[in-house]
């Protein structure tokens, strides 16, 4: 493997990024020296995102410092706004780890318990939900029907978390006995957002802002509600049609918050990643629960699911897919290595790319 061109690498870092990220992992203490990229070929892997096209934001963290960081392409194609480390992308299902963290915070407060029956908090659900607990929802083992499948095929109006509840109120059945198996469920995480609101006395977006985003300094991250807040430095989603990019930023399900409605950036997600190494947000016991295998799955590269996290050996990861966005966060906590890729286009999936990028560092850290 050839040594990197260090001058070229440094020129691509956002000014000051080594300062704002270098102290994150230790809360201000001296951080370990940053590694340089072992291979300058990362740009070649991201070539399709570069230029006058919907782009990508890529960050590699090792020991809390950015060893590779760059924006590619455009956040807003129409006015040629470039992607930067502060561009905010819709995270889609990467949002689920924040919903899970909110539930764990409320469990620490004593405001709820993970083994509470779901109907303690949402009593309007039918009898089929009697055996479902919050733990089941966190680990995708509740057996709820997918709310997307319950929406009319011709639906154009956006649904919200409360609408997911109303759709499920009319379905007195589950896909399987709660706790008996795994099936990925956006419905479950939408309902968890409603539980967070009831247990905290705040709406879900406010709870996330006051208990997670603000304490961690994630100043631009938001559970976005149209007409209520604005997304700073927002990336808009695009899809390719007949060789041309068209804006496809919203769908009827884009307003559901608990399963995928958070917007964030590389800068803010670096702060989130740092908080997963210590107790600045969650206790050690809560973090252990989040990353413990809770359900066995049959998904590729996901032998187990925790609470908002896919687990595969040393790797903790989650992808996010919604109309116009494809994202991934991939963590190797034992090696203190994280790869984050955010994109504002309908494909390809960035998880395989994140694995390729991570391997360049893992090969040197074994």
Short mmCIF file of N, CA and C in Angstrom, two decimals, residues 290-352:
data_model
loop_
_atom_site.label_atom_id
_atom_site.label_comp_id
_atom_site.label_asym_id
_atom_site.label_seq_id
_atom_site.Cartn_x
_atom_site.Cartn_y
_atom_site.Cartn_z
N UNK A 290 -27.83 -0.83 24.67
CA UNK A 290 -28.00 -0.41 23.27
C UNK A 290 -27.21 -1.30 22.33
N UNK A 291 -26.02 -1.71 22.75
CA UNK A 291 -25.12 -2.45 21.88
C UNK A 291 -25.08 -3.94 22.17
N UNK A 292 -25.94 -4.42 23.06
CA UNK A 292 -26.01 -5.85 23.34
C UNK A 292 -26.93 -6.52 22.32
N UNK A 293 -26.60 -7.73 21.86
CA UNK A 293 -27.51 -8.44 20.95
C UNK A 293 -28.85 -8.70 21.62
N UNK A 294 -29.90 -8.10 21.08
CA UNK A 294 -31.24 -8.26 21.65
C UNK A 294 -32.10 -9.21 20.83
N UNK A 295 -31.83 -9.27 19.52
CA UNK A 295 -32.61 -10.12 18.63
C UNK A 295 -31.67 -10.69 17.57
N UNK A 296 -31.84 -11.96 17.26
CA UNK A 296 -31.10 -12.57 16.16
C UNK A 296 -31.86 -12.29 14.87
N UNK A 297 -31.14 -11.94 13.80
CA UNK A 297 -31.80 -11.61 12.54
C UNK A 297 -31.26 -12.51 11.42
N UNK A 298 -31.96 -12.47 10.29
CA UNK A 298 -31.49 -13.19 9.10
C UNK A 298 -31.07 -12.22 8.00
N UNK A 299 -30.81 -10.97 8.37
CA UNK A 299 -30.38 -9.98 7.39
C UNK A 299 -28.88 -10.12 7.11
N UNK A 300 -28.44 -9.82 5.89
CA UNK A 300 -27.01 -9.87 5.58
C UNK A 300 -26.21 -8.92 6.47
N UNK A 301 -25.10 -9.40 7.01
CA UNK A 301 -24.21 -8.60 7.86
C UNK A 301 -24.88 -8.13 9.14
N UNK A 302 -26.00 -8.74 9.52
CA UNK A 302 -26.69 -8.35 10.76
C UNK A 302 -27.08 -9.62 11.52
N UNK A 303 -26.12 -10.30 12.11
CA UNK A 303 -26.51 -11.47 12.90
C UNK A 303 -27.37 -11.10 14.10
N UNK A 304 -27.17 -9.87 14.62
CA UNK A 304 -27.94 -9.44 15.78
C UNK A 304 -28.34 -7.97 15.63
N UNK A 305 -29.45 -7.62 16.28
CA UNK A 305 -29.87 -6.22 16.38
C UNK A 305 -29.91 -5.85 17.86
N UNK A 306 -29.41 -4.68 18.19
CA UNK A 306 -29.48 -4.17 19.55
C UNK A 306 -30.67 -3.25 19.71
N UNK A 307 -30.43 -2.06 20.24
CA UNK A 307 -31.47 -1.03 20.32
C UNK A 307 -31.06 0.11 19.40
N UNK A 308 -31.57 0.09 18.16
CA UNK A 308 -31.21 1.12 17.18
C UNK A 308 -29.89 0.89 16.49
N UNK A 309 -29.30 -0.30 16.67
CA UNK A 309 -28.00 -0.60 16.08
C UNK A 309 -27.99 -2.02 15.53
N UNK A 310 -27.38 -2.19 14.36
CA UNK A 310 -27.10 -3.50 13.80
C UNK A 310 -25.72 -3.93 14.28
N UNK A 311 -25.60 -5.22 14.63
CA UNK A 311 -24.39 -5.71 15.27
C UNK A 311 -23.82 -6.88 14.47
N UNK A 312 -22.52 -6.78 14.16
CA UNK A 312 -21.87 -7.82 13.38
C UNK A 312 -20.42 -7.94 13.85
N UNK A 313 -20.17 -8.84 14.81
CA UNK A 313 -18.82 -8.96 15.35
C UNK A 313 -18.38 -7.68 16.01
N UNK A 314 -17.23 -7.14 15.58
CA UNK A 314 -16.73 -5.88 16.14
C UNK A 314 -17.52 -4.67 15.64
N UNK A 315 -18.31 -4.84 14.61
CA UNK A 315 -18.96 -3.70 13.96
C UNK A 315 -20.32 -3.40 14.55
N UNK A 316 -20.57 -2.10 14.75
CA UNK A 316 -21.89 -1.57 15.10
C UNK A 316 -22.24 -0.61 13.97
N UNK A 317 -23.41 -0.80 13.36
CA UNK A 317 -23.70 0.03 12.19
C UNK A 317 -25.20 0.20 12.01
N UNK A 318 -25.54 1.15 11.19
CA UNK A 318 -26.93 1.30 10.74
C UNK A 318 -26.94 2.08 9.45
N UNK A 319 -27.79 1.67 8.56
CA UNK A 319 -28.00 2.40 7.31
C UNK A 319 -29.30 3.19 7.41
N UNK A 320 -29.47 4.08 6.46
CA UNK A 320 -30.71 4.85 6.38
C UNK A 320 -31.08 5.08 4.94
N UNK A 321 -32.31 4.72 4.60
CA UNK A 321 -32.78 4.87 3.23
C UNK A 321 -34.14 5.55 3.23
N UNK A 322 -34.25 6.62 2.50
CA UNK A 322 -35.56 7.23 2.23
C UNK A 322 -35.47 7.88 0.87
N UNK A 323 -36.56 8.35 0.37
CA UNK A 323 -36.56 8.90 -0.98
C UNK A 323 -35.51 10.01 -1.08
N UNK A 324 -34.54 9.81 -1.97
CA UNK A 324 -33.53 10.82 -2.20
C UNK A 324 -32.34 10.80 -1.26
N UNK A 325 -32.27 9.87 -0.30
CA UNK A 325 -31.15 9.83 0.65
C UNK A 325 -30.72 8.39 0.91
N UNK A 326 -29.41 8.20 1.02
CA UNK A 326 -28.84 6.91 1.42
C UNK A 326 -27.64 7.20 2.31
N UNK A 327 -27.64 6.65 3.54
CA UNK A 327 -26.63 6.98 4.53
C UNK A 327 -26.17 5.74 5.28
N UNK A 328 -25.04 5.88 5.96
CA UNK A 328 -24.58 4.80 6.83
C UNK A 328 -23.62 5.36 7.88
N UNK A 329 -23.70 4.81 9.08
CA UNK A 329 -22.68 5.01 10.11
C UNK A 329 -22.18 3.63 10.49
N UNK A 330 -20.86 3.47 10.46
CA UNK A 330 -20.22 2.18 10.71
C UNK A 330 -19.14 2.39 11.77
N UNK A 331 -19.29 1.70 12.92
CA UNK A 331 -18.38 1.89 14.05
C UNK A 331 -17.66 0.59 14.38
N UNK A 332 -16.38 0.73 14.71
CA UNK A 332 -15.59 -0.36 15.27
C UNK A 332 -15.03 0.15 16.60
N UNK A 333 -15.82 0.10 17.66
CA UNK A 333 -15.38 0.73 18.91
C UNK A 333 -14.11 0.15 19.50
N UNK A 334 -13.85 -1.14 19.30
CA UNK A 334 -12.62 -1.73 19.83
C UNK A 334 -11.40 -1.07 19.20
N UNK A 335 -11.51 -0.71 17.93
CA UNK A 335 -10.42 -0.04 17.22
C UNK A 335 -10.57 1.48 17.23
N UNK A 336 -11.63 1.99 17.88
CA UNK A 336 -11.91 3.43 17.91
C UNK A 336 -11.94 4.02 16.50
N UNK A 337 -12.63 3.31 15.62
CA UNK A 337 -12.72 3.71 14.22
C UNK A 337 -14.19 3.84 13.82
N UNK A 338 -14.52 4.93 13.14
CA UNK A 338 -15.89 5.16 12.66
C UNK A 338 -15.83 5.73 11.25
N UNK A 339 -16.71 5.22 10.39
CA UNK A 339 -16.88 5.76 9.04
C UNK A 339 -18.33 6.21 8.90
N UNK A 340 -18.52 7.45 8.46
CA UNK A 340 -19.85 8.01 8.24
C UNK A 340 -19.94 8.48 6.79
N UNK A 341 -20.96 8.04 6.09
CA UNK A 341 -21.21 8.49 4.72
C UNK A 341 -22.67 8.93 4.63
N UNK A 342 -22.87 10.17 4.24
CA UNK A 342 -24.21 10.74 4.04
C UNK A 342 -24.34 11.12 2.58
N UNK A 343 -25.42 10.72 1.92
CA UNK A 343 -25.60 11.06 0.51
C UNK A 343 -27.03 11.54 0.26
N UNK A 344 -27.17 12.43 -0.69
CA UNK A 344 -28.50 12.96 -1.04
C UNK A 344 -28.93 12.50 -2.43
N UNK A 345 -28.91 11.19 -2.60
CA UNK A 345 -29.35 10.58 -3.87
C UNK A 345 -29.96 9.22 -3.56
N UNK A 346 -30.67 8.66 -4.53
CA UNK A 346 -31.42 7.44 -4.29
C UNK A 346 -30.57 6.18 -4.40
N UNK A 347 -29.30 6.29 -4.71
CA UNK A 347 -28.45 5.12 -4.77
C UNK A 347 -27.06 5.52 -5.24
N UNK A 348 -26.10 4.63 -5.04
CA UNK A 348 -26.21 3.29 -4.48
C UNK A 348 -26.19 3.31 -2.96
N UNK A 349 -26.39 2.16 -2.34
CA UNK A 349 -26.27 2.05 -0.90
C UNK A 349 -24.81 2.27 -0.50
N UNK A 350 -24.53 3.12 0.49
CA UNK A 350 -23.14 3.42 0.83
C UNK A 350 -22.50 2.44 1.81
N UNK A 351 -23.26 1.47 2.34
CA UNK A 351 -22.68 0.54 3.30
C UNK A 351 -21.48 -0.23 2.73
N UNK A 352 -21.56 -0.82 1.53
CA UNK A 352 -20.38 -1.50 0.99
C UNK A 352 -19.18 -0.56 0.84
#
